[in-house]
Tab-separated table of C-alpha atoms in Angstrom:
chain	number	residue	atom	x	y	z
A	15	MET	CA	5.905	-23.030	-17.604
A	16	SER	CA	9.303	-21.319	-17.095
A	17	ALA	CA	11.387	-20.776	-14.433
A	18	GLN	CA	10.515	-18.042	-12.285
A	19	GLY	CA	12.170	-14.561	-13.360
A	20	ALA	CA	12.606	-16.352	-16.817
A	21	THR	CA	11.475	-15.040	-19.944
A	22	VAL	CA	7.793	-16.330	-21.100
A	23	PRO	CA	6.997	-17.540	-24.881
A	24	VAL	CA	4.067	-15.641	-24.746
A	25	GLU	CA	2.007	-15.045	-27.864
A	26	LEU	CA	0.359	-11.845	-28.709
A	27	ARG	CA	-2.867	-11.241	-30.262
A	28	THR	CA	-4.891	-8.188	-30.721
A	29	LEU	CA	-8.074	-8.462	-28.697
A	30	VAL	CA	-11.570	-9.569	-29.855
A	31	PRO	CA	-14.835	-8.489	-28.442
A	32	GLU	CA	-15.762	-11.602	-27.407
A	33	GLN	CA	-12.234	-11.862	-25.104
A	34	TRP	CA	-13.014	-8.565	-23.464
A	35	ASP	CA	-14.540	-9.973	-20.337
A	36	ALA	CA	-11.438	-12.332	-19.951
A	37	TRP	CA	-8.703	-9.643	-20.472
A	38	TYR	CA	-10.393	-6.966	-18.439
A	39	ALA	CA	-10.385	-9.552	-15.759
A	40	THR	CA	-6.763	-10.195	-16.106
A	41	LEU	CA	-6.190	-6.265	-15.520
A	42	GLU	CA	-8.031	-6.223	-12.559
A	43	GLU	CA	-6.078	-8.830	-11.276
A	44	ALA	CA	-2.917	-7.276	-11.721
A	45	PHE	CA	-3.961	-3.771	-10.336
A	46	GLY	CA	-5.102	-5.885	-6.732
A	47	GLY	CA	-7.693	-7.614	-7.784
A	48	VAL	CA	-10.564	-5.391	-6.869
A	49	ALA	CA	-13.339	-5.438	-9.161
A	50	GLU	CA	-14.756	-2.589	-10.494
A	51	ALA	CA	-18.561	-1.160	-10.224
A	52	PRO	CA	-20.610	-2.587	-12.982
A	53	GLU	CA	-20.969	0.901	-14.538
A	54	GLU	CA	-17.620	1.524	-14.688
A	55	ARG	CA	-16.716	-1.891	-16.485
A	56	ALA	CA	-19.536	-1.094	-18.708
A	57	LEU	CA	-18.047	2.215	-19.904
A	58	TRP	CA	-14.737	1.173	-19.993
A	59	ARG	CA	-15.734	-2.413	-22.212
A	60	ALA	CA	-17.891	0.721	-24.507
A	61	LEU	CA	-14.587	2.644	-25.045
A	62	THR	CA	-12.012	-0.091	-25.681
A	63	GLU	CA	-11.006	0.249	-28.862
A	64	THR	CA	-10.775	-3.518	-29.718
A	65	GLY	CA	-8.628	-3.558	-32.710
A	66	ARG	CA	-5.898	-1.768	-30.548
A	67	SER	CA	-5.823	-3.827	-27.743
A	68	LEU	CA	-3.276	-6.541	-27.166
A	69	ALA	CA	-3.914	-9.766	-24.979
A	70	ALA	CA	-0.559	-11.774	-24.130
A	71	TRP	CA	-1.365	-15.532	-24.023
A	72	ASP	CA	0.408	-18.102	-22.087
A	73	GLY	CA	-1.463	-21.154	-23.443
A	74	ASP	CA	-4.858	-20.441	-23.201
A	75	GLU	CA	-4.581	-18.009	-20.305
A	76	VAL	CA	-4.384	-14.622	-20.543
A	77	VAL	CA	-1.604	-12.981	-18.854
A	78	GLY	CA	-0.933	-9.509	-20.036
A	79	THR	CA	-2.743	-6.595	-21.743
A	80	ALA	CA	-2.458	-3.684	-23.270
A	81	GLY	CA	-4.310	-1.066	-25.031
A	82	ALA	CA	-4.528	2.390	-26.662
A	83	PHE	CA	-7.340	4.883	-27.748
A	84	SER	CA	-7.161	7.547	-30.877
A	85	PHE	CA	-6.918	10.322	-29.488
A	86	ARG	CA	-6.477	14.254	-30.557
A	87	LEU	CA	-4.215	16.000	-28.137
A	88	THR	CA	-3.462	19.938	-27.542
A	89	VAL	CA	0.201	20.756	-27.799
A	90	PRO	CA	1.721	24.315	-27.779
A	91	GLY	CA	0.185	26.666	-30.237
A	92	GLY	CA	-3.164	25.109	-29.797
A	93	SER	CA	-3.145	22.270	-32.740
A	94	PRO	CA	-4.925	19.241	-32.072
A	95	VAL	CA	-2.085	16.359	-32.789
A	96	PRO	CA	-3.254	12.827	-33.219
A	97	ALA	CA	-1.513	10.619	-30.165
A	98	ALA	CA	-2.188	7.182	-29.157
A	99	GLY	CA	-3.723	6.826	-25.277
A	100	VAL	CA	-1.814	4.079	-24.114
A	101	THR	CA	-3.796	2.526	-21.417
A	102	MET	CA	-5.262	-0.982	-19.600
A	103	VAL	CA	-1.452	-2.208	-19.560
A	104	GLY	CA	-0.927	-4.808	-16.946
A	105	VAL	CA	0.636	-8.036	-16.229
A	106	LEU	CA	-0.191	-11.263	-13.664
A	107	PRO	CA	1.505	-11.303	-10.735
A	108	THR	CA	2.718	-14.937	-12.146
A	109	HIS	CA	4.391	-13.392	-14.977
A	110	ARG	CA	6.170	-10.314	-13.973
A	111	ARG	CA	9.592	-9.686	-14.677
A	112	ARG	CA	9.677	-12.201	-17.591
A	113	GLY	CA	9.892	-10.257	-20.732
A	114	VAL	CA	5.658	-9.860	-20.976
A	115	LEU	CA	5.659	-5.976	-20.470
A	116	ARG	CA	8.312	-5.495	-22.752
A	117	SER	CA	7.068	-7.711	-25.450
A	118	LEU	CA	3.326	-5.777	-25.265
A	119	MET	CA	5.239	-2.243	-25.540
A	120	ARG	CA	7.746	-3.375	-28.260
A	121	ARG	CA	4.300	-4.526	-30.483
A	122	GLN	CA	2.538	-1.512	-29.028
A	123	LEU	CA	5.001	0.994	-30.443
A	124	ASP	CA	5.494	-0.755	-33.624
A	125	ASP	CA	1.769	-0.706	-34.141
A	126	ILE	CA	1.771	2.643	-33.658
A	127	ARG	CA	4.168	3.459	-36.204
A	128	ALA	CA	2.881	0.803	-38.828
A	129	ARG	CA	-0.048	3.440	-38.867
A	130	GLY	CA	1.731	6.807	-39.896
A	131	THR	CA	-0.679	9.009	-38.379
A	132	GLU	CA	0.134	8.957	-34.613
A	133	PRO	CA	3.332	10.774	-33.850
A	134	LEU	CA	3.324	10.649	-30.315
A	135	ALA	CA	1.987	7.916	-27.291
A	136	VAL	CA	0.765	9.382	-23.778
A	137	LEU	CA	-0.112	7.462	-20.654
A	138	THR	CA	-0.619	7.721	-17.104
A	139	ALA	CA	1.333	5.824	-14.970
A	140	SER	CA	0.505	3.594	-11.887
A	141	GLU	CA	4.288	3.382	-11.326
A	142	PRO	CA	6.715	6.215	-13.293
A	143	THR	CA	9.260	3.870	-12.946
A	144	ILE	CA	8.133	1.247	-15.264
A	145	TYR	CA	7.879	3.518	-18.169
A	146	GLY	CA	10.962	5.539	-19.047
A	147	ARG	CA	12.759	2.489	-20.117
A	148	PHE	CA	10.422	2.816	-22.861
A	149	GLY	CA	11.169	6.561	-23.674
A	150	TYR	CA	7.949	7.842	-21.730
A	151	GLY	CA	9.190	11.049	-20.270
A	152	CYS	CA	7.036	13.143	-17.456
A	153	ALA	CA	5.805	16.302	-19.351
A	154	VAL	CA	2.512	16.949	-17.587
A	155	GLU	CA	1.911	17.311	-13.396
A	156	ARG	CA	-1.419	17.998	-11.495
A	157	MET	CA	-1.346	19.506	-8.526
A	158	SER	CA	-3.586	18.669	-5.308
A	159	LEU	CA	-4.632	21.205	-2.896
A	160	SER	CA	-7.236	20.524	0.306
A	161	ILE	CA	-8.070	24.300	1.413
A	162	ASP	CA	-8.803	25.215	4.976
A	163	THR	CA	-12.236	27.382	4.661
A	164	THR	CA	-12.121	28.026	8.008
A	165	ARG	CA	-9.305	30.168	7.929
A	166	VAL	CA	-8.789	31.138	3.945
A	167	SER	CA	-10.862	33.335	2.345
A	168	LEU	CA	-11.056	33.912	-1.676
A	169	SER	CA	-11.181	37.200	-3.138
A	170	ALA	CA	-12.889	37.609	-6.539
A	171	PRO	CA	-12.539	39.912	-9.584
A	172	GLU	CA	-15.505	42.935	-9.708
A	173	GLY	CA	-18.730	41.378	-11.366
A	174	THR	CA	-18.563	38.611	-9.865
A	175	ASP	CA	-21.709	38.955	-7.565
A	176	ALA	CA	-23.326	39.462	-10.642
A	177	VAL	CA	-22.760	35.781	-11.701
A	178	ARG	CA	-25.649	33.416	-10.811
A	179	LEU	CA	-25.520	29.954	-9.730
A	180	ARG	CA	-27.801	27.529	-9.912
A	181	LEU	CA	-27.797	23.375	-9.077
A	182	VAL	CA	-28.393	21.488	-11.679
A	183	PRO	CA	-28.493	17.238	-12.028
A	184	PRO	CA	-25.108	16.905	-13.469
A	185	GLU	CA	-27.145	14.442	-16.415
A	186	LYS	CA	-29.266	17.556	-17.185
A	187	ALA	CA	-26.015	19.934	-17.472
A	188	ALA	CA	-23.901	17.073	-19.268
A	189	ASP	CA	-24.615	18.825	-22.941
A	190	ARG	CA	-23.805	22.687	-21.703
A	191	CYS	CA	-20.571	21.323	-19.810
A	192	GLU	CA	-19.392	19.406	-22.689
A	193	GLU	CA	-19.496	22.020	-24.809
A	194	LEU	CA	-17.510	24.137	-22.653
A	195	TYR	CA	-14.657	21.876	-22.057
A	196	ALA	CA	-14.450	21.658	-25.862
A	197	GLU	CA	-13.892	25.410	-26.136
A	198	ARG	CA	-11.370	24.699	-23.429
A	199	VAL	CA	-9.418	22.034	-25.170
A	200	PRO	CA	-7.587	24.121	-27.428
A	201	LEU	CA	-6.174	26.609	-24.841
A	202	ARG	CA	-4.123	24.288	-22.651
A	203	PRO	CA	-1.469	21.756	-23.816
A	204	GLY	CA	-1.908	18.304	-22.861
A	205	MET	CA	-6.222	18.495	-22.878
A	206	VAL	CA	-7.547	15.468	-25.239
A	207	ALA	CA	-10.657	16.114	-26.787
A	208	ARG	CA	-13.685	13.780	-25.823
A	209	SER	CA	-14.900	12.056	-29.029
A	210	PRO	CA	-18.264	10.377	-28.648
A	211	GLY	CA	-18.857	8.322	-25.386
A	212	TRP	CA	-16.258	10.375	-23.751
A	213	GLU	CA	-18.636	12.528	-22.047
A	214	ARG	CA	-19.810	9.801	-19.909
A	215	LEU	CA	-16.692	10.013	-17.918
A	216	PRO	CA	-16.903	13.129	-16.219
A	217	LEU	CA	-20.448	11.564	-14.988
A	218	LEU	CA	-19.317	8.438	-13.432
A	219	ASP	CA	-20.207	7.977	-10.178
A	220	PRO	CA	-20.410	4.742	-8.557
A	221	GLU	CA	-21.494	4.719	-5.273
A	222	SER	CA	-18.824	2.248	-4.385
A	223	ARG	CA	-16.109	4.934	-5.089
A	224	ARG	CA	-18.036	7.553	-2.903
A	225	ASP	CA	-16.278	6.890	0.514
A	226	GLY	CA	-19.326	7.943	2.231
A	227	GLY	CA	-19.845	11.035	0.397
A	228	SER	CA	-22.859	12.378	-1.498
A	229	PRO	CA	-24.045	11.625	-4.940
A	230	LEU	CA	-22.150	13.426	-7.683
A	231	ARG	CA	-23.426	17.349	-7.894
A	232	CYS	CA	-23.230	19.935	-10.402
A	233	VAL	CA	-23.107	24.042	-10.235
A	234	VAL	CA	-23.784	25.762	-13.122
A	235	ALA	CA	-22.692	29.804	-13.504
A	236	GLU	CA	-24.644	32.085	-15.702
A	237	GLU	CA	-23.872	35.900	-16.443
A	238	ASP	CA	-26.929	37.735	-18.388
A	239	GLY	CA	-28.912	34.493	-18.741
A	240	ARG	CA	-25.856	32.967	-20.639
A	241	PHE	CA	-23.960	29.355	-19.315
A	242	CYS	CA	-20.698	30.457	-18.406
A	243	GLY	CA	-19.163	27.861	-15.929
A	244	TYR	CA	-19.558	24.876	-13.891
A	245	ALA	CA	-18.196	22.943	-11.115
A	246	LEU	CA	-18.856	18.895	-10.613
A	247	TYR	CA	-18.240	18.272	-7.029
A	248	SER	CA	-19.442	15.833	-3.772
A	249	VAL	CA	-19.506	16.650	-0.276
A	250	LYS	CA	-18.617	14.186	2.428
A	251	PRO	CA	-20.449	14.815	5.894
A	252	GLU	CA	-18.176	15.122	8.688
A	253	TRP	CA	-18.840	15.994	12.969
A	254	GLU	CA	-16.307	16.792	15.438
A	255	ALA	CA	-16.892	17.541	18.534
A	256	ALA	CA	-16.843	21.280	18.056
A	257	GLY	CA	-19.399	20.926	15.058
A	258	PRO	CA	-19.236	20.434	11.277
A	259	SER	CA	-15.957	19.314	9.640
A	260	GLY	CA	-17.428	18.264	6.392
A	261	THR	CA	-15.554	18.222	3.099
A	262	VAL	CA	-16.210	19.547	-0.332
A	263	ARG	CA	-14.192	17.137	-3.055
A	264	VAL	CA	-14.112	19.155	-6.385
A	265	ARG	CA	-13.938	16.491	-9.552
A	266	ASP	CA	-13.877	19.325	-11.919
A	267	VAL	CA	-14.149	22.877	-12.283
A	268	GLU	CA	-14.566	25.510	-15.997
A	269	ALA	CA	-15.632	28.559	-17.074
A	270	ARG	CA	-15.407	31.284	-19.584
A	271	SER	CA	-14.471	34.330	-17.772
A	272	PRO	CA	-12.724	35.088	-14.133
A	273	ARG	CA	-15.598	36.259	-12.788
A	274	ALA	CA	-17.532	33.071	-13.149
A	275	TYR	CA	-14.444	31.231	-12.397
A	276	ALA	CA	-14.086	33.024	-9.252
A	277	ALA	CA	-17.847	32.627	-8.241
A	278	LEU	CA	-17.591	28.931	-8.706
A	279	TRP	CA	-14.885	28.560	-6.176
A	280	ARG	CA	-16.394	30.823	-3.741
A	281	PHE	CA	-19.439	28.813	-3.846
A	282	LEU	CA	-17.360	25.342	-3.231
A	283	ALA	CA	-15.579	27.248	-0.132
A	284	GLY	CA	-18.611	28.438	1.249
A	285	ILE	CA	-20.700	25.323	1.005
A	286	ASP	CA	-22.489	25.224	4.839
A	287	LEU	CA	-21.547	22.454	6.973
A	288	THR	CA	-17.820	22.017	5.286
A	289	SER	CA	-14.261	23.229	6.627
A	290	SER	CA	-12.025	22.159	3.739
A	291	VAL	CA	-12.373	21.664	0.075
A	292	VAL	CA	-10.231	19.025	-1.553
A	293	ALA	CA	-9.354	18.731	-5.262
A	294	HIS	CA	-6.918	16.187	-6.371
A	295	SER	CA	-6.294	16.874	-10.214
A	296	ARG	CA	-5.705	20.848	-11.024
A	297	PRO	CA	-3.189	22.131	-13.665
A	298	VAL	CA	-0.149	23.565	-11.372
A	299	ASP	CA	-0.868	26.680	-12.460
A	300	ASP	CA	-4.448	27.535	-11.605
A	301	PRO	CA	-5.966	30.647	-11.117
A	302	VAL	CA	-7.347	29.480	-7.870
A	303	LEU	CA	-3.702	29.904	-5.991
A	304	HIS	CA	-4.282	33.633	-6.696
A	305	LEU	CA	-7.675	33.734	-5.311
A	306	VAL	CA	-7.007	32.254	-1.768
A	307	SER	CA	-6.002	34.513	0.916
A	308	ASP	CA	-3.239	32.375	2.129
A	309	VAL	CA	-1.712	29.615	-0.106
A	310	ARG	CA	-0.127	27.633	2.772
A	311	ARG	CA	-3.443	26.813	4.124
A	312	CYS	CA	-3.923	24.877	0.669
A	313	HIS	CA	-2.137	22.329	1.600
A	314	VAL	CA	-0.239	22.104	-1.951
A	315	SER	CA	1.526	18.778	-3.577
A	316	VAL	CA	2.179	18.743	-7.037
A	317	ARG	CA	2.889	15.032	-8.746
A	318	ASP	CA	3.397	13.423	-12.309
A	319	LEU	CA	0.197	13.073	-14.567
A	320	LEU	CA	0.592	12.584	-18.164
A	321	HIS	CA	4.098	10.827	-19.677
A	322	VAL	CA	5.007	11.824	-23.450
A	323	ARG	CA	6.986	9.432	-25.819
A	324	PRO	CA	7.865	10.826	-29.454
A	325	VAL	CA	6.935	7.509	-31.606
A	326	ASP	CA	8.167	10.066	-34.735
A	327	VAL	CA	10.555	12.363	-33.484
A	328	GLY	CA	10.579	14.571	-37.084
A	329	ALA	CA	6.659	14.052	-36.992
A	330	ALA	CA	6.071	15.328	-33.258
A	331	LEU	CA	8.462	18.169	-33.331
A	332	SER	CA	6.782	19.558	-36.552
A	333	ALA	CA	3.486	19.122	-35.199
A	334	ARG	CA	3.619	21.780	-32.387
A	335	ALA	CA	4.546	25.451	-33.078
A	336	TYR	CA	7.002	27.190	-30.684
A	337	ALA	CA	7.172	30.387	-28.258
A	338	ALA	CA	10.413	31.977	-29.782
A	339	PRO	CA	12.350	31.465	-33.407
A	340	VAL	CA	14.557	28.858	-32.971
A	341	ASP	CA	16.970	26.628	-35.026
A	342	VAL	CA	18.477	23.764	-33.596
A	343	VAL	CA	20.264	20.314	-34.149
A	344	PHE	CA	19.347	17.796	-31.752
A	345	GLU	CA	21.452	14.570	-30.811
A	346	VAL	CA	18.872	12.105	-30.128
A	347	GLU	CA	19.089	8.620	-28.075
A	348	ASP	CA	16.360	6.313	-28.742
A	349	ALA	CA	17.482	2.431	-27.812
A	350	PHE	CA	13.963	1.175	-27.851
A	351	CYS	CA	12.680	2.507	-30.792
A	352	PRO	CA	15.858	3.516	-32.988
A	353	TRP	CA	14.681	4.834	-35.670
A	354	ASN	CA	14.546	7.970	-33.721
A	355	THR	CA	18.026	7.671	-33.169
A	356	GLY	CA	20.218	10.670	-34.820
A	357	ARG	CA	20.203	13.911	-35.730
A	358	TRP	CA	17.452	15.906	-35.877
A	359	ARG	CA	17.129	19.929	-37.457
A	360	LEU	CA	14.238	21.596	-36.015
A	361	THR	CA	13.386	24.679	-37.280
A	362	GLY	CA	9.963	26.999	-36.479
A	363	ASP	CA	8.538	29.850	-34.614
A	364	THR	CA	4.671	30.494	-33.730
A	365	GLY	CA	3.561	29.909	-36.692
A	366	GLY	CA	4.841	26.401	-36.836
A	367	ALA	CA	7.728	24.067	-37.709
A	368	VAL	CA	9.854	21.757	-39.618
A	369	CYS	CA	11.770	19.034	-38.005
A	370	ALA	CA	14.097	16.503	-40.396
A	371	PRO	CA	17.016	14.350	-40.512
A	372	THR	CA	20.305	15.901	-40.805
A	373	ARG	CA	24.070	15.731	-40.964
A	374	ASP	CA	24.845	19.023	-39.435
A	375	ALA	CA	26.776	18.993	-36.184
A	376	ALA	CA	24.731	18.477	-33.122
A	377	ASP	CA	24.061	21.044	-30.746
A	378	LEU	CA	22.159	19.880	-27.614
A	379	ALA	CA	22.484	16.039	-27.187
A	380	LEU	CA	19.291	14.282	-25.341
A	381	SER	CA	17.577	10.990	-25.275
A	382	VAL	CA	13.973	10.628	-26.466
A	383	ARG	CA	12.442	10.590	-23.234
A	384	GLU	CA	13.624	14.093	-22.464
A	385	LEU	CA	12.260	15.290	-25.351
A	386	GLY	CA	9.043	13.740	-24.575
A	387	SER	CA	9.203	15.841	-20.992
A	388	ALA	CA	9.704	18.965	-22.626
A	389	TYR	CA	7.196	18.166	-25.738
A	390	LEU	CA	3.990	20.254	-23.945
A	391	GLY	CA	6.271	22.726	-22.702
A	392	GLY	CA	5.815	22.318	-18.759
A	393	VAL	CA	9.200	20.958	-18.177
A	394	SER	CA	12.188	23.479	-19.302
A	395	LEU	CA	15.136	21.697	-21.016
A	396	ALA	CA	17.538	24.018	-18.935
A	397	ALA	CA	16.242	22.282	-15.940
A	398	LEU	CA	16.782	18.449	-17.476
A	399	ALA	CA	19.947	19.819	-18.519
A	400	GLY	CA	20.777	20.959	-14.783
A	401	ALA	CA	20.208	16.980	-14.227
A	402	GLY	CA	22.542	16.164	-16.660
A	403	ARG	CA	19.613	14.856	-18.881
A	404	VAL	CA	20.334	17.193	-21.729
A	405	ARG	CA	23.945	18.369	-22.739
A	406	GLU	CA	24.740	21.587	-24.277
A	407	LEU	CA	27.204	21.169	-27.462
A	408	ARG	CA	27.348	24.412	-28.685
A	409	ALA	CA	27.167	27.429	-26.325
A	410	GLY	CA	23.969	29.487	-26.268
A	411	ALA	CA	21.873	26.508	-27.962
A	412	LEU	CA	20.224	25.702	-24.261
A	413	GLU	CA	18.794	28.980	-23.626
A	414	ARG	CA	17.432	29.836	-27.009
A	415	ALA	CA	15.383	26.078	-27.425
A	416	ALA	CA	14.727	25.974	-23.781
A	417	THR	CA	12.704	29.433	-24.578
A	418	ALA	CA	11.212	28.259	-27.503
A	419	PHE	CA	9.752	24.863	-26.072
A	420	LEU	CA	7.842	26.596	-23.351
A	421	SER	CA	4.183	27.053	-22.899
A	422	PRO	CA	2.944	30.148	-21.248
A	423	VAL	CA	0.147	28.056	-19.702
A	424	ALA	CA	0.917	24.860	-18.115
A	425	PRO	CA	-0.057	21.531	-19.735
A	426	TRP	CA	-2.517	19.675	-17.826
A	427	LEU	CA	-4.692	16.499	-18.436
A	428	PRO	CA	-8.149	17.029	-16.130
A	429	HIS	CA	-9.189	13.112	-16.353
A	430	GLY	CA	-7.392	9.801	-16.677
A	431	PHE	CA	-7.465	7.410	-19.127
């Protein structure tokens, strides 16, 4: 065994199904040693793509893990782009800061590039500071809110009262909810199309995760007899001396119309014996912010969610559309994936784009991390420039590029992976 802090000569191997339990036990240990509920383990075992999963071995012990899911990610313009969903990354406490994680990230990005089909890698980070050095930039934020429903009312557009709401067991509404989710995927950058098996994730509800709350519930909205929305939620009863003060915990809300969306939120805010509605992962431009009477009493907070890394700069920038005509040359620095380093000319508009290497003079200079942050249209290149992370080399280039990259709706990832 190497001395503490020295590089460990681990062997990286592709995971085989028979090793999954040992591999996943290493991941659980890396995240604090608390074993997941059996239904959680069963789901993640079913979803694991073993051929895209790596194990770091120190002798006969698994000391590090990393995996990838084969996703199709919505980008500005509405088109789905193949992306590697980096997941299940962990290193045993005994092997931290000894090169294991770097080896896993190196091998994984090399493998993604070799596949030649995924210009992007994406992940949700337990600690954001870890992944910036590997070229990942925060591209999507999530909003949390806790609405004091004793002091906040919700307005609603005309016709909302005609929306019919019904309580339905979540498993019985699942197929219609998935159909609606699939409709929404192309409408917002950052959303991921759910392939078979992933429809189980929104319904995962182990009792050990409820923290005193009810089992998962589902309310569906109907207009003219047609299914048009749903909300997944639970209720945690609480009582104070002055009376009931329960909490409604919102997992998901989707709807086909503003009327149905308002009706669902109004229902959640009006459940008897409760005094607050809490949601921990909503888009930062969620329309609910414009339904509430007092946003200050909604206790809004924002944090990072999805981190994006261009694996192939040319293919990634060519795969999305742009809000305005753009013709810009980027000087890109990418120390971890040097094949991206150099000058790239991007030309495009709302109909599509082309990005290729060039010898032309650069207009903007940045690292691949900034490209990742700006890629889904939620982070402005101008804001990054204000932080000194993008340099304008030709006057006027920054404003035009920043305008072209933005999305009319904020990117969002509805669930983790």
